[in-house]
N, CA, C and O atoms as a DFTB+ gen file, in Angstrom:
376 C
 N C O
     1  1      54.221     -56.007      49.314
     2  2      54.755     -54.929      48.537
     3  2      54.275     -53.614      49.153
     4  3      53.202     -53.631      49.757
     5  1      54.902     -52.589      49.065
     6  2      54.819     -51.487      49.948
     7  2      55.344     -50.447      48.719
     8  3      56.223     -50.571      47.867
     9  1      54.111     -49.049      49.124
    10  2      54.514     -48.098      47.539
    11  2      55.214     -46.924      48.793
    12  3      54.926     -46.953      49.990
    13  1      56.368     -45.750      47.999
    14  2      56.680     -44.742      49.475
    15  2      57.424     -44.097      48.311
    16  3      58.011     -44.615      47.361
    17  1      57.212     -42.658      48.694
    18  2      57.399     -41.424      48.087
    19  2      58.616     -40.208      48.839
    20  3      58.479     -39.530      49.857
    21  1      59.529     -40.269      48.084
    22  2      61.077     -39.425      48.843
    23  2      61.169     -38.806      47.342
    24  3      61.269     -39.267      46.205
    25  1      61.069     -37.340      48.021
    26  2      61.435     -36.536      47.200
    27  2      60.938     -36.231      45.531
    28  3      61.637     -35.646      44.704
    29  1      59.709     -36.726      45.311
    30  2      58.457     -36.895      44.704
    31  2      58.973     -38.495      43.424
    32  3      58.604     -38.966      42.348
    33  1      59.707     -38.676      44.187
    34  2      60.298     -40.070      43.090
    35  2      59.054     -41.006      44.351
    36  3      58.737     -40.917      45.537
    37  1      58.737     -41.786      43.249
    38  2      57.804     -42.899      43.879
    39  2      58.449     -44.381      43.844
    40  3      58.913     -44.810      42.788
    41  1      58.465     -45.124      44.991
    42  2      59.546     -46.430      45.108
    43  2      58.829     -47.107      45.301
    44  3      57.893     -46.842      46.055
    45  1      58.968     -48.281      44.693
    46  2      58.034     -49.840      45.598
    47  2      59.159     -50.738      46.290
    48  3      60.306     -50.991      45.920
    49  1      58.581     -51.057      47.203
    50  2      59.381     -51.900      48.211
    51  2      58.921     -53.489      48.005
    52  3      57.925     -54.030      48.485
    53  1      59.805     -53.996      47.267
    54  2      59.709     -55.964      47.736
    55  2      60.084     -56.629      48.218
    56  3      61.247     -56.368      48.527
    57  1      59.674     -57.706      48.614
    58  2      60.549     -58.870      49.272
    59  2      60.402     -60.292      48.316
    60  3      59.371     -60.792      47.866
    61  1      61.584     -60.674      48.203
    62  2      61.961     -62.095      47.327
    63  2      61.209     -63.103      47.749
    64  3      61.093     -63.180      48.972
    65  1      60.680     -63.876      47.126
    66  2      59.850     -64.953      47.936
    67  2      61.017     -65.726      49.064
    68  3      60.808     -66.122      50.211
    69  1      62.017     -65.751      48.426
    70  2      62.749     -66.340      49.779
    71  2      62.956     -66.330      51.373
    72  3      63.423     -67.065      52.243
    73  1      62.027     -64.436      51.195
    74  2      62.384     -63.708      52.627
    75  2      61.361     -64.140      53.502
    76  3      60.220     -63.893      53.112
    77  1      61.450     -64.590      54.341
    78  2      60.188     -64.803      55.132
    79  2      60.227     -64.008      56.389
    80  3      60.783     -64.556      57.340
    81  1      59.737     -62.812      56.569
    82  2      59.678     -61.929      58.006
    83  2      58.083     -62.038      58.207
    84  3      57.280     -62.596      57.459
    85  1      57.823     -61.316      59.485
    86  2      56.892     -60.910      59.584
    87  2      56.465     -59.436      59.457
    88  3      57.356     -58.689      59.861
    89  1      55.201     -58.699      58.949
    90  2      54.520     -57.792      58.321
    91  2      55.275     -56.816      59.400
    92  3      55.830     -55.868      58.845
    93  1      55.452     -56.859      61.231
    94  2      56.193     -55.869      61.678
    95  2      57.449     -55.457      61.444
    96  3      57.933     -54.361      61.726
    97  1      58.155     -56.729      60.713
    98  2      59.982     -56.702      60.337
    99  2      59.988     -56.070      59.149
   100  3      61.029     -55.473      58.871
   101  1      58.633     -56.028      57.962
   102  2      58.429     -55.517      57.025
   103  2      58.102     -54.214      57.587
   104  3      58.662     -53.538      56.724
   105  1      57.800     -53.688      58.083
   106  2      57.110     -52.029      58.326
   107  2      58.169     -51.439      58.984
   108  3      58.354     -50.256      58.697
   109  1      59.204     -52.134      60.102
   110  2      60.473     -51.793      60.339
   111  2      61.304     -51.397      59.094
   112  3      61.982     -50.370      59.132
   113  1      61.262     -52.407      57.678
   114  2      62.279     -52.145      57.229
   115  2      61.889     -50.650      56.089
   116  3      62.743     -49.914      55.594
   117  1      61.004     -50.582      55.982
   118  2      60.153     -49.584      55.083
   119  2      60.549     -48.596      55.735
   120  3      61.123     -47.832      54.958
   121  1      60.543     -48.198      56.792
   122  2      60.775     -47.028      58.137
   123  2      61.891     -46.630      58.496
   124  3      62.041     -45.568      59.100
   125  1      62.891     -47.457      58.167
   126  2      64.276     -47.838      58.090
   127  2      64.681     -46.693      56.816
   128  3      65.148     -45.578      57.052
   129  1      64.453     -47.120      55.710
   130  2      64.473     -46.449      54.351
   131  2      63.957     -44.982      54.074
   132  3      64.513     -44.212      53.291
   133  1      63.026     -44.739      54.679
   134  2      62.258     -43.656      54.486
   135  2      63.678     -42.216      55.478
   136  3      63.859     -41.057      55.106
   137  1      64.397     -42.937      56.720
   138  2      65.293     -42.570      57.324
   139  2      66.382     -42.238      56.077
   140  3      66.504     -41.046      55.792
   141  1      67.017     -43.019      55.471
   142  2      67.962     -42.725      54.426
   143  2      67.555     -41.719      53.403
   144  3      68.316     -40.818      53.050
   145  1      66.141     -41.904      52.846
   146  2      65.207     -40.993      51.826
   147  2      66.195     -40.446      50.927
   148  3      66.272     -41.085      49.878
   149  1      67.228     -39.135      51.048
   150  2      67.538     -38.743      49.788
   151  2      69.065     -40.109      49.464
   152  3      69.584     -40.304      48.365
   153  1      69.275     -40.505      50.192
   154  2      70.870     -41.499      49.797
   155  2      69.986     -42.171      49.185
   156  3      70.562     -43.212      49.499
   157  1      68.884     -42.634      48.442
   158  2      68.820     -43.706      47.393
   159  2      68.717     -42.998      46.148
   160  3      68.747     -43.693      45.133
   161  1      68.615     -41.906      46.035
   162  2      68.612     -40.981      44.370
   163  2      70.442     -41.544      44.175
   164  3      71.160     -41.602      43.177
   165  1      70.586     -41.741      45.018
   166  2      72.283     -41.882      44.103
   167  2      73.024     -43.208      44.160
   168  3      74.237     -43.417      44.172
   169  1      71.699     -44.299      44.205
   170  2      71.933     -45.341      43.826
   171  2      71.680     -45.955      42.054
   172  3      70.664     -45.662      41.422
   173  1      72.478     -46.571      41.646
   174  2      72.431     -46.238      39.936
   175  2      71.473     -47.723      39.912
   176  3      71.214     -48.447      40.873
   177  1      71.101     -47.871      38.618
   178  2      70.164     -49.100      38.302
   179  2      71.251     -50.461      38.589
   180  3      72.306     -50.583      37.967
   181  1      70.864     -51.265      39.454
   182  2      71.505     -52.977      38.973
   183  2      72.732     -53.016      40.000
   184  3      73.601     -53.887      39.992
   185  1      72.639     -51.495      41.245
   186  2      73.234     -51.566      42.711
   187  2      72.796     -52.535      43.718
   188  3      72.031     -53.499      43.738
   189  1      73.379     -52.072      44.350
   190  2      73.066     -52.976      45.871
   191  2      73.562     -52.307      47.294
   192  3      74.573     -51.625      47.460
   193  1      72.478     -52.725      48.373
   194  2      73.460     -52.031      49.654
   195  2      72.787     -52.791      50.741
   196  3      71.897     -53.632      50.612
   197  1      73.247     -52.444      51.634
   198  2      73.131     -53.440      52.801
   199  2      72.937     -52.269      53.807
   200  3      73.554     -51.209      53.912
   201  1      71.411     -53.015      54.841
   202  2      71.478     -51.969      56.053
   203  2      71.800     -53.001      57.070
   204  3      71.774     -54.193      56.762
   205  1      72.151     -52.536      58.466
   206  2      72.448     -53.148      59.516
   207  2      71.553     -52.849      60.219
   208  3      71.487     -51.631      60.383
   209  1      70.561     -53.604      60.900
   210  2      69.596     -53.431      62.434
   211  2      70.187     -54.292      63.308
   212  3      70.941     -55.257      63.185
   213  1      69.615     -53.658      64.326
   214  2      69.877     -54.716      65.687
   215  2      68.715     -55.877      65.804
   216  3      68.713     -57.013      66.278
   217  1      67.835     -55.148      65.221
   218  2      66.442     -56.163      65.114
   219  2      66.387     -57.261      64.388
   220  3      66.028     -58.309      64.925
   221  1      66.692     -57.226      63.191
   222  2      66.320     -57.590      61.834
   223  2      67.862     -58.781      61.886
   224  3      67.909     -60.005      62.009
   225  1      68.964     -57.738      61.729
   226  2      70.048     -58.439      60.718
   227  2      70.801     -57.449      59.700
   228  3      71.027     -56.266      59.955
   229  1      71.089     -57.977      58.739
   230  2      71.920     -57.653      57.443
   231  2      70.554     -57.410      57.005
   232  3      69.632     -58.110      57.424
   233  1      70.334     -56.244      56.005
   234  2      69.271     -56.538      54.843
   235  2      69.913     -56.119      53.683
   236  3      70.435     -55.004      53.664
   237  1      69.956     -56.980      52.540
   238  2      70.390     -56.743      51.619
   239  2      69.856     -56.620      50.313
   240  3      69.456     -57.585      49.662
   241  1      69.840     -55.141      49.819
   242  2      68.776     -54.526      48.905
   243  2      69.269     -54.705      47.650
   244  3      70.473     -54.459      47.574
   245  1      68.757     -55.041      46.665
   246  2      68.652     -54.471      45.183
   247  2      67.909     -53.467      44.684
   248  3      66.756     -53.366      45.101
   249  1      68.448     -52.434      43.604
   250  2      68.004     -51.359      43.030
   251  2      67.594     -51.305      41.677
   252  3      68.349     -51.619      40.757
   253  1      66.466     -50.932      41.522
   254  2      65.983     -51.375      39.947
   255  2      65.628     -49.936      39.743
   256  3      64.940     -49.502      40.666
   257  1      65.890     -49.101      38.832
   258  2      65.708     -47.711      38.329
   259  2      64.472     -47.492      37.297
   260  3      63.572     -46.657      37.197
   261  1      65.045     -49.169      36.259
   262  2      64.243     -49.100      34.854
   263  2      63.190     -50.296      34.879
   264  3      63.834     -51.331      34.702
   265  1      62.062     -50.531      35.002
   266  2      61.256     -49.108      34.243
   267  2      60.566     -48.350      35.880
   268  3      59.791     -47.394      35.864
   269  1      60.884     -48.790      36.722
   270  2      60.113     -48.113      37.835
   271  2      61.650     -48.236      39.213
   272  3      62.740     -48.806      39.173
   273  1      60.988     -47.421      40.226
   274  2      61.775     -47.119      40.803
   275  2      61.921     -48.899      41.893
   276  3      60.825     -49.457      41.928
   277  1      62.538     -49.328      42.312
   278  2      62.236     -50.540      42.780
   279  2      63.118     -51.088      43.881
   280  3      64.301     -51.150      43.543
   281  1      62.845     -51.517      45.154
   282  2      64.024     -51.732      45.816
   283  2      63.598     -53.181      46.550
   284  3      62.758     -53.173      47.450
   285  1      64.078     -54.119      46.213
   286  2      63.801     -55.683      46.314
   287  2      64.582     -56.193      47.562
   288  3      65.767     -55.981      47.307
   289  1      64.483     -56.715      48.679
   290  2      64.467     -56.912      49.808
   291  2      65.321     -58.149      49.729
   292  3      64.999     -58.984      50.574
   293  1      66.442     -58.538      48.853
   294  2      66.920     -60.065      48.166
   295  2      67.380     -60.631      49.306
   296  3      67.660     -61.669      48.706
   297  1      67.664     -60.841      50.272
   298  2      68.083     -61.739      51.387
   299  2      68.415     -60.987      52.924
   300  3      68.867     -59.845      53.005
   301  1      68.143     -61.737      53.949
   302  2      68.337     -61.076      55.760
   303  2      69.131     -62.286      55.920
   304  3      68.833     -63.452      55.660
   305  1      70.452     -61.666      56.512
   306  2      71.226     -62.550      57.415
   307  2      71.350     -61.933      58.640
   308  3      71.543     -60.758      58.955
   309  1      71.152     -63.284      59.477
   310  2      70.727     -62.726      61.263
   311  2      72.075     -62.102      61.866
   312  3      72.915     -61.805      61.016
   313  1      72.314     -61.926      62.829
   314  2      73.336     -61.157      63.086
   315  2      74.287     -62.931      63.761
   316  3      75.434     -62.947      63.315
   317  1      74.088     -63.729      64.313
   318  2      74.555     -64.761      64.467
   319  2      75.694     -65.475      63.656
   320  3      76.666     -66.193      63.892
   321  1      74.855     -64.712      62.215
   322  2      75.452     -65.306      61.219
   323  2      76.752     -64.795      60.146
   324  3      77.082     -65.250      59.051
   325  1      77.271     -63.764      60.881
   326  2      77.720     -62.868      60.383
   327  2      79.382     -62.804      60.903
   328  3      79.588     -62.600      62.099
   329  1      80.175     -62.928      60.261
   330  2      81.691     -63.469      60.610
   331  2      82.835     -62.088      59.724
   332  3      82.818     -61.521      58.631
   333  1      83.646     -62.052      60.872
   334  2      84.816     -60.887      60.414
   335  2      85.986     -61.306      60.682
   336  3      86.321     -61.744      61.783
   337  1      87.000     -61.167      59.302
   338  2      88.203     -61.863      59.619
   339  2      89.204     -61.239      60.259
   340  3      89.533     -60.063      60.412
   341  1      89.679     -62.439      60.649
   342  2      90.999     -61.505      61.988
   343  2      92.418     -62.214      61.648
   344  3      92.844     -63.220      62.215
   345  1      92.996     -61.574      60.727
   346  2      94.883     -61.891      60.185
   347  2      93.977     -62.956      59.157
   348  3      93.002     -62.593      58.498
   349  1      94.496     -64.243      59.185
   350  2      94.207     -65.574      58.461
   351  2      93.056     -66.131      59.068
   352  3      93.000     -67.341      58.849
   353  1      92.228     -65.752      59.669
   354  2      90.826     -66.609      60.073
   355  2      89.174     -66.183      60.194
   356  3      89.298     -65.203      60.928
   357  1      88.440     -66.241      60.066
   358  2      87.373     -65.701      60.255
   359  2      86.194     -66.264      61.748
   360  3      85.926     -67.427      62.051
   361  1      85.912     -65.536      62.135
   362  2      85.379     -65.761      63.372
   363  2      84.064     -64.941      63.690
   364  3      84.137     -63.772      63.311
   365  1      82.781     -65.327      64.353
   366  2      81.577     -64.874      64.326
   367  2      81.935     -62.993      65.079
   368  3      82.904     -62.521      65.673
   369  1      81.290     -62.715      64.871
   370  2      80.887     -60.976      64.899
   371  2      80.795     -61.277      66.747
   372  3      81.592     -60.777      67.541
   373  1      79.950     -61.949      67.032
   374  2      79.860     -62.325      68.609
   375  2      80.133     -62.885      69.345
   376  3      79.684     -62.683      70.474
């Protein structure tokens, strides 16, 4: 868990027990966020958004407003894994 301060709103950063990175993929993604800083004031409670790295993957966030500011780390899909459809079919990103 990771505490970080944008714009005197105070956020905690989690990860789902599901996520398993390591503490540098965690400090990437914290660093990542701190980059966006004011675009999360205008995320509403019980949102969601997704960043793209080249490193990481998909990260896909949840937003908790009430009772604290909260942004939960709910699942990384690798970039491998990641498919865009073309007419009637879907086919990997790579």
């Amino acid at each position: 868990m990771y505490r970080f301060s944008i714009d005197g709103e105070e956020w905690i950063l989690r990860f789902s027990p599901q996520v398993l990175i390591e503490a540098d993929e965690k400090q990437a993604i914290l660093m990542s966020l701190l980059h966006i800083g004011k675009t999360l004031a205008g995320f509403s409670h019980g949102s969601a958004f997704i960043m793209f790295t080249k490193k990481i993957g998909a990260i896909v966030f949840d937003v908790e407003r009430i009772p604290s500011f909260i942004l939960t780390v709910s699942n990384i899909v690798p970039e491998e894994n990641w498919y865009v459809q073309e007419q009637d079919s879907f086919k990997p990103i790579k």
